[in-house]
Short mmCIF file of C-alpha atoms and ligand atoms in Angstrom, two decimals:
data_model
loop_
_atom_site.label_atom_id
_atom_site.label_comp_id
_atom_site.label_asym_id
_atom_site.label_seq_id
_atom_site.Cartn_x
_atom_site.Cartn_y
_atom_site.Cartn_z
CA MET A 1084 97.29 84.58 100.25
CA LYS A 1085 94.59 87.26 100.36
CA ASN A 1086 95.62 90.91 100.91
CA LEU A 1087 95.68 92.22 104.45
CA ILE A 1088 92.53 94.16 105.44
CA ASP A 1089 91.66 95.26 108.97
CA SER A 1090 88.30 95.32 110.72
CA HIS A 1091 87.80 98.96 109.62
CA GLY A 1092 88.11 98.05 105.92
CA ARG A 1093 91.61 99.52 105.47
CA SER A 1094 94.04 97.60 103.30
CA PHE A 1095 97.79 97.39 104.08
CA ARG A 1096 100.63 97.16 101.56
CA TYR A 1097 103.26 99.45 103.09
CA LEU A 1098 105.73 98.36 105.79
CA ARG A 1099 107.89 100.81 107.75
CA LEU A 1100 110.73 98.88 109.28
CA SER A 1101 113.16 100.44 111.73
CA VAL A 1102 116.70 99.08 111.49
CA THR A 1103 118.02 100.90 114.57
CA ASP A 1104 116.75 103.25 117.26
CA LYS A 1105 120.18 104.90 117.63
CA CYS A 1106 120.84 108.30 116.11
CA ASN A 1107 123.75 110.69 115.58
CA PHE A 1108 121.57 113.87 115.60
CA ARG A 1109 119.85 115.58 118.52
CA CYS A 1110 116.71 117.02 116.94
CA THR A 1111 115.02 119.28 119.47
CA TYR A 1112 111.60 117.63 119.01
CA CYS A 1113 112.86 114.02 118.94
CA LEU A 1114 116.10 113.29 120.85
CA PRO A 1115 117.10 116.68 122.35
CA ASP A 1116 119.75 115.04 124.55
CA GLY A 1117 120.94 112.67 121.85
CA TYR A 1118 120.61 108.90 121.87
CA LYS A 1119 121.21 107.28 125.26
CA SER A 1120 121.60 103.54 125.71
CA PRO A 1121 118.77 102.18 127.86
CA GLU A 1122 119.68 101.27 131.44
CA VAL A 1123 118.01 97.88 131.13
CA ALA A 1124 119.63 95.52 128.61
CA GLN A 1125 117.55 95.12 125.45
CA ASP A 1126 117.38 92.50 122.72
CA SER A 1127 119.84 93.08 119.89
CA GLU A 1128 118.77 94.85 116.71
CA LEU A 1129 117.43 92.64 113.93
CA SER A 1130 120.13 90.99 111.82
CA VAL A 1131 120.22 91.22 108.01
CA GLN A 1132 118.70 87.73 107.75
CA GLU A 1133 115.97 88.52 110.28
CA ILE A 1134 115.07 91.71 108.41
CA LYS A 1135 114.88 89.75 105.18
CA SER A 1136 112.62 87.07 106.71
CA ILE A 1137 110.25 89.70 108.17
CA CYS A 1138 110.09 91.52 104.83
CA GLU A 1139 109.45 88.23 103.02
CA GLY A 1140 106.61 87.57 105.47
CA PHE A 1141 105.02 90.93 104.62
CA SER A 1142 105.53 90.33 100.90
CA LEU A 1143 103.47 87.14 101.29
CA LEU A 1144 100.66 89.38 102.57
CA GLY A 1145 100.77 91.47 99.38
CA PHE A 1146 102.98 94.28 100.71
CA GLU A 1147 104.60 96.18 97.83
CA LYS A 1148 106.47 98.95 99.61
CA VAL A 1149 108.98 98.87 102.43
CA ARG A 1150 110.61 101.89 104.07
CA LEU A 1151 113.79 101.42 106.09
CA THR A 1152 113.91 103.95 108.89
CA GLY A 1153 115.23 104.49 112.42
CA GLY A 1154 116.75 106.20 114.51
CA GLU A 1155 119.24 106.91 111.80
CA PRO A 1156 119.51 103.90 109.46
CA THR A 1157 122.78 105.04 107.91
CA ILE A 1158 124.66 104.49 111.15
CA ARG A 1159 124.22 100.73 110.69
CA LYS A 1160 127.46 99.53 109.11
CA ASP A 1161 125.60 96.71 107.33
CA LEU A 1162 122.92 99.00 105.83
CA LEU A 1163 123.94 98.24 102.23
CA GLY A 1164 123.75 94.51 103.01
CA ILE A 1165 120.25 95.04 104.46
CA VAL A 1166 119.15 96.89 101.33
CA ARG A 1167 120.58 94.24 99.01
CA SER A 1168 118.86 91.44 100.87
CA VAL A 1169 115.48 93.24 100.88
CA ALA A 1170 115.94 94.00 97.15
CA GLU A 1171 116.21 90.24 96.50
CA ILE A 1172 112.50 90.00 97.39
CA LYS A 1173 111.18 90.81 93.96
CA LYS A 1174 107.63 91.65 95.07
CA PHE A 1175 108.51 95.11 96.43
CA GLN A 1176 107.85 97.92 93.91
CA THR A 1177 109.41 100.49 96.25
CA ILE A 1178 112.26 100.20 98.73
CA ALA A 1179 112.50 103.55 100.44
CA LEU A 1180 114.89 104.97 103.02
CA SER A 1181 114.34 107.74 105.58
CA THR A 1182 117.53 109.48 106.64
CA ASN A 1183 118.77 112.65 108.30
CA GLY A 1184 121.17 112.97 105.34
CA HIS A 1185 124.31 113.00 107.51
CA ASN A 1186 126.33 110.91 105.03
CA LEU A 1187 124.08 111.17 102.01
CA ASP A 1188 126.67 112.83 99.75
CA ARG A 1189 128.83 109.71 100.12
CA LEU A 1190 126.04 107.12 100.38
CA ALA A 1191 123.47 108.18 97.75
CA LYS A 1192 125.07 106.28 94.87
CA PRO A 1193 125.84 103.02 96.74
CA LEU A 1194 122.32 103.06 98.23
CA ARG A 1195 120.78 103.43 94.76
CA GLU A 1196 123.00 100.63 93.43
CA ALA A 1197 122.07 98.37 96.35
CA GLY A 1198 118.35 98.77 95.55
CA ILE A 1199 116.91 101.86 97.28
CA THR A 1200 114.37 103.38 94.88
CA ALA A 1201 113.04 106.30 96.93
CA ILE A 1202 114.66 108.49 99.53
CA ASN A 1203 113.28 110.82 102.24
CA VAL A 1204 115.69 113.28 103.78
CA SER A 1205 114.87 115.32 106.87
CA LEU A 1206 115.79 118.97 106.51
CA ASP A 1207 114.01 121.36 108.84
CA SER A 1208 115.83 124.49 107.73
CA LEU A 1209 117.57 125.86 104.64
CA ASP A 1210 119.80 127.95 106.86
CA SER A 1211 122.98 126.36 108.18
CA SER A 1212 122.95 127.86 111.70
CA GLN A 1213 119.23 127.24 112.21
CA PHE A 1214 119.79 123.66 110.99
CA GLN A 1215 122.53 123.25 113.57
CA SER A 1216 120.41 124.61 116.39
CA ILE A 1217 117.59 122.17 115.54
CA THR A 1218 119.68 119.05 114.91
CA GLY A 1219 122.91 119.65 116.86
CA SER A 1220 124.77 118.78 113.64
CA LYS A 1221 127.27 120.89 111.70
CA ARG A 1222 126.73 118.90 108.52
CA PHE A 1223 124.24 121.19 106.80
CA ASP A 1224 126.38 121.46 103.64
CA SER A 1225 126.80 117.74 103.45
CA VAL A 1226 123.02 117.17 103.75
CA ARG A 1227 122.32 119.77 101.03
CA ASP A 1228 125.03 118.25 98.79
CA GLY A 1229 123.63 114.80 99.52
CA ILE A 1230 120.22 115.88 98.23
CA GLU A 1231 121.83 117.24 95.04
CA THR A 1232 123.83 114.00 94.62
CA ALA A 1233 120.65 111.98 95.13
CA LEU A 1234 118.99 114.03 92.36
CA ASP A 1235 121.73 112.83 89.99
CA CYS A 1236 121.46 109.17 91.02
CA GLY A 1237 118.10 108.34 89.43
CA PHE A 1238 115.91 107.71 92.49
CA ALA A 1239 112.25 107.40 91.48
CA SER A 1240 111.36 109.83 94.25
CA ILE A 1241 113.19 112.27 96.54
CA LYS A 1242 111.30 113.83 99.41
CA VAL A 1243 112.45 116.33 101.98
CA ASN A 1244 110.69 116.32 105.35
CA ALA A 1245 110.51 119.48 107.43
CA VAL A 1246 108.76 119.42 110.79
CA LEU A 1247 106.51 122.45 111.03
CA LEU A 1248 107.66 124.43 114.07
CA ARG A 1249 106.15 127.72 115.26
CA ASP A 1250 108.61 130.62 114.98
CA ILE A 1251 111.20 128.35 113.34
CA THR A 1252 110.27 126.40 110.19
CA ASP A 1253 107.17 128.51 109.54
CA LEU A 1254 109.44 131.55 108.98
CA GLU A 1255 111.18 129.73 106.12
CA ILE A 1256 108.14 128.56 104.17
CA PRO A 1257 108.77 131.04 101.29
CA GLN A 1258 112.37 129.77 100.94
CA PHE A 1259 111.17 126.16 100.77
CA PHE A 1260 108.63 127.13 98.08
CA GLU A 1261 111.39 128.83 96.10
CA TRP A 1262 113.61 125.78 96.49
CA VAL A 1263 111.11 123.44 94.77
CA ARG A 1264 110.57 125.87 91.89
CA THR A 1265 113.60 124.43 90.12
CA ARG A 1266 114.03 121.01 91.76
CA PRO A 1267 111.94 117.86 91.24
CA ILE A 1268 111.70 117.29 94.98
CA SER A 1269 108.66 116.93 97.19
CA VAL A 1270 108.99 119.08 100.33
CA ARG A 1271 106.61 117.84 103.00
CA PHE A 1272 105.72 119.82 106.08
CA ILE A 1273 104.93 117.51 109.00
CA GLU A 1274 102.89 118.78 111.92
CA LEU A 1275 104.82 118.35 115.14
CA MET A 1276 103.46 115.35 117.06
CA LYS A 1277 103.35 115.15 120.81
CA THR A 1278 105.28 112.20 122.19
CA GLY A 1279 106.02 110.98 125.71
CA LYS A 1280 109.12 113.18 125.96
CA ASN A 1281 108.38 116.43 124.13
CA GLY A 1282 105.26 117.82 125.89
CA ASN A 1283 106.62 121.30 126.67
CA TYR A 1284 108.28 121.67 123.29
CA PHE A 1285 105.01 120.65 121.66
CA LYS A 1286 103.08 123.32 123.58
CA LYS A 1287 105.51 125.99 122.43
CA HIS A 1288 106.05 124.98 118.81
CA HIS A 1289 103.05 123.05 117.49
CA ILE A 1290 101.09 124.69 114.66
CA SER A 1291 98.67 123.10 112.24
CA CYS A 1292 99.21 122.91 108.49
CA GLY A 1293 96.04 125.00 107.98
CA GLU A 1294 97.80 128.25 107.10
CA ILE A 1295 100.12 126.68 104.53
CA GLN A 1296 97.12 124.95 103.02
CA LEU A 1297 95.33 128.30 102.56
CA GLU A 1298 98.50 129.86 101.11
CA LEU A 1299 98.92 126.99 98.64
CA ARG A 1300 95.32 127.29 97.43
CA LYS A 1301 95.60 131.09 97.17
CA ARG A 1302 98.70 130.73 94.99
CA GLY A 1303 97.05 128.24 92.61
CA TRP A 1304 98.46 124.94 93.89
CA LYS A 1305 96.20 121.93 93.28
CA VAL A 1306 95.82 118.66 95.20
CA LYS A 1307 97.41 115.64 93.52
CA LYS A 1308 95.46 112.38 93.34
CA ARG A 1309 96.54 110.06 96.17
CA ASN A 1310 98.55 106.99 95.22
CA ASP A 1311 97.48 103.73 96.96
CA LEU A 1312 101.03 103.05 98.14
CA GLY A 1313 101.60 106.67 99.18
CA GLY A 1314 102.30 107.85 102.70
CA PRO A 1315 100.19 110.18 104.80
CA ALA A 1316 100.90 113.44 102.91
CA VAL A 1317 98.36 115.42 100.90
CA GLU A 1318 100.48 116.52 97.92
CA TYR A 1319 100.06 119.79 96.00
CA TYR A 1320 101.42 120.62 92.52
CA HIS A 1321 101.73 123.82 90.50
CA PRO A 1322 102.57 124.18 86.78
CA ASP A 1323 105.34 126.73 87.50
CA TYR A 1324 107.18 124.47 89.94
CA LYS A 1325 109.25 121.35 89.21
CA GLY A 1326 108.72 120.07 92.74
CA THR A 1327 105.65 119.53 94.89
CA ILE A 1328 104.61 120.46 98.44
CA GLY A 1329 103.11 117.88 100.80
CA LEU A 1330 101.29 118.41 104.09
CA ILE A 1331 101.20 115.74 106.81
CA ALA A 1332 98.53 116.62 109.33
CA PRO A 1333 98.15 113.81 111.88
CA TYR A 1334 95.72 115.90 113.98
CA SER A 1335 93.24 116.29 111.12
CA GLU A 1336 89.87 114.51 111.41
CA ASP A 1337 90.23 111.97 108.60
CA PHE A 1338 93.99 111.24 108.95
CA CYS A 1339 93.59 107.63 110.13
CA GLN A 1340 90.95 106.69 107.54
CA THR A 1341 93.55 106.31 104.81
CA CYS A 1342 96.12 104.48 106.96
CA ASN A 1343 97.81 101.88 104.75
CA ARG A 1344 100.94 101.07 106.79
CA LEU A 1345 102.24 98.88 109.57
CA ARG A 1346 105.46 99.30 111.54
CA VAL A 1347 108.12 96.96 112.84
CA SER A 1348 110.67 98.13 115.42
CA ALA A 1349 114.44 97.59 115.24
CA ARG A 1350 113.98 94.66 117.63
CA GLY A 1351 111.31 92.97 115.58
CA ASN A 1352 108.13 94.12 117.30
CA LEU A 1353 105.01 94.80 115.28
CA ARG A 1354 103.40 98.18 116.09
CA LEU A 1355 99.89 98.30 114.65
CA CYS A 1356 99.54 102.08 115.16
CA LEU A 1357 102.36 104.64 115.50
CA PHE A 1358 100.82 105.78 118.77
CA GLY A 1359 99.61 102.33 119.85
CA GLU A 1360 99.92 100.92 123.34
CA GLU A 1361 101.09 97.43 122.46
CA ASP A 1362 103.93 95.77 120.59
CA TYR A 1363 103.84 92.17 119.35
CA SER A 1364 107.04 90.20 118.86
CA LEU A 1365 107.58 88.91 115.34
CA ARG A 1366 111.09 87.80 116.22
CA LYS A 1367 109.77 84.79 118.06
CA HIS A 1368 108.49 83.46 114.71
CA LEU A 1369 111.94 83.65 113.11
CA ILE A 1370 112.99 80.10 113.69
CA ASP A 1371 113.63 78.31 110.43
CA ARG A 1372 113.11 78.46 106.67
CA ASN A 1373 109.38 78.62 107.29
CA SER A 1374 109.76 81.93 109.18
CA PRO A 1375 108.21 84.23 106.52
CA VAL A 1376 105.03 82.11 106.48
CA LEU A 1377 104.88 82.21 110.30
CA VAL A 1378 105.41 85.99 110.31
CA ALA A 1379 102.66 86.43 107.71
CA SER A 1380 100.17 84.36 109.65
CA ALA A 1381 101.02 86.14 112.93
CA VAL A 1382 100.44 89.55 111.30
CA ARG A 1383 97.19 88.33 109.74
CA SER A 1384 95.85 87.25 113.09
CA LEU A 1385 96.96 90.47 114.85
CA ILE A 1386 95.55 92.92 112.29
CA GLU A 1387 92.05 92.84 113.75
CA ARG A 1388 93.48 94.55 116.85
CA LYS A 1389 94.49 97.63 114.86
CA PRO A 1390 92.58 100.57 116.32
CA ALA A 1391 90.40 102.76 114.09
CA THR A 1392 92.38 105.85 115.07
CA HIS A 1393 95.12 107.18 117.31
CA TYR A 1394 94.19 109.32 120.33
CA LEU A 1395 96.73 112.10 119.81
CA LYS A 1396 94.09 114.79 120.18
CA GLU A 1397 93.28 113.44 123.63
CA GLY A 1398 96.99 113.77 124.46
CA LYS A 1399 97.65 110.00 124.32
CA TYR A 1400 100.84 108.85 122.60
CA GLY A 1401 100.89 105.15 123.54
CA ASN A 1402 104.36 103.63 123.73
CA THR A 1403 105.96 106.39 121.68
CA TRP A 1404 108.44 108.28 123.88
CA ASN A 1405 110.05 109.75 120.77
CA LEU A 1406 109.78 108.94 117.09
CA ALA A 1407 113.39 107.63 116.94
CA SER A 1408 112.17 104.62 118.94
CA ILE A 1409 109.89 103.35 116.15
CA GLY A 1410 110.77 105.30 113.03
CA GLY A 1411 108.01 107.91 112.64
N1 SAM B 146 116.50 109.76 111.37
C1 SAM B 146 115.72 109.72 110.20
C2 SAM B 146 115.21 111.10 109.84
O1 SAM B 146 115.32 112.02 110.66
O2 SAM B 146 114.68 111.23 108.73
C3 SAM B 146 114.57 108.73 110.24
C4 SAM B 146 113.78 108.64 111.52
S1 SAM B 146 112.88 110.10 111.98
C5 SAM B 146 112.11 109.57 113.46
C6 SAM B 146 111.55 110.10 110.78
C7 SAM B 146 110.84 111.43 110.62
O3 SAM B 146 110.13 111.72 111.81
C8 SAM B 146 111.73 112.62 110.36
O4 SAM B 146 111.30 113.29 109.20
C9 SAM B 146 111.55 113.49 111.58
O5 SAM B 146 111.69 114.86 111.29
C10 SAM B 146 110.15 113.13 112.01
N2 SAM B 146 109.86 113.39 113.42
C11 SAM B 146 110.58 113.01 114.51
N3 SAM B 146 109.96 113.40 115.64
C12 SAM B 146 108.82 114.03 115.27
C13 SAM B 146 107.72 114.64 115.97
N4 SAM B 146 107.67 114.67 117.28
N5 SAM B 146 106.71 115.17 115.23
C14 SAM B 146 106.73 115.12 113.88
N6 SAM B 146 107.71 114.55 113.16
C15 SAM B 146 108.75 114.02 113.84
FE1 SF4 B 147 117.56 111.38 114.78
FE2 SF4 B 147 115.69 111.47 112.91
FE3 SF4 B 147 115.07 111.81 115.53
FE4 SF4 B 147 116.43 113.70 114.27
S1 SF4 B 147 114.34 113.02 113.80
S2 SF4 B 147 116.91 112.85 116.29
S3 SF4 B 147 117.66 112.54 112.88
S4 SF4 B 147 115.83 109.97 114.58
#
């Protein structure tokens, strides 16, 4: 099969698949009141076999990277089984996981053994009480230890995501810089995105990555060449630092031009754009051994509907009430 290219000439090889929309944290910008079960009954989450069939479908389209995300993926009891079954699809170069790090100290090794090659951990503060006030979790030490354990486990890449928040994360930028001096970690600052539920918070705490960018350049950091399978970050390196700094700026002009990813929700719906208006069921194609081929042809026929850009600047966030619902 030919690779997947949309009507704007962008090519897609990176799938972000949510395995659950539930979460055990209460991040102020995402799920400030914690996860609540919806009042209306929903379809069940994808099973291990359904996840495997969907991933096989994408591999038939030339996809080489899959990221398992959520909600918080590690609260799924069968996560290791999911990873093992995705790892059986030999065409993926990278099987990544996004996690809040809650159980990472215990899970890093089994995840690596099951087939995870790259790990992204969210850590918005290097200070335990600030961490608790952002996430509602007391497990700061366990997250920090989990990152250290992951460093010993041989992952090809370890990234730490910090959402850039005015008067909160921005005050700790020097500490984050210091942290990557001695650790081969990529710390990525993500601009806060406005969703259906966080409008007031966004008004109060959104800042652009512009100032960090100026600071990086002033201090001699250089832009790394973008990897085709990479995510949305612009990465900076410096000869005196073991780690790198990445900036994710979804409000910047050219952000959508390099989009190389598609998303599938925990209930098997294809989301062509993170802030898109429509979801398309892939689950309905999961009927027999031919399912991966049916999934691949459904995605191929839907790709022409992928919009050129999101409309975040115009204040439109599509179906995204919070990022836990689709995986960020
Ligand atoms: N629970 C996992 C975690 O926190 O890493 C995976 C899912 S979470 C939705 C994925 C990423 O989205 C995290 O790095 C989180 O900080 C980020 N995120 C959530 N809401 C956001 C928002 N409104 N703006 C920017 N980033 C956000
Ligand atoms: Fe949970 Fe991740 Fe959202 Fe925080 S950002 S509430 S950890 S899904």
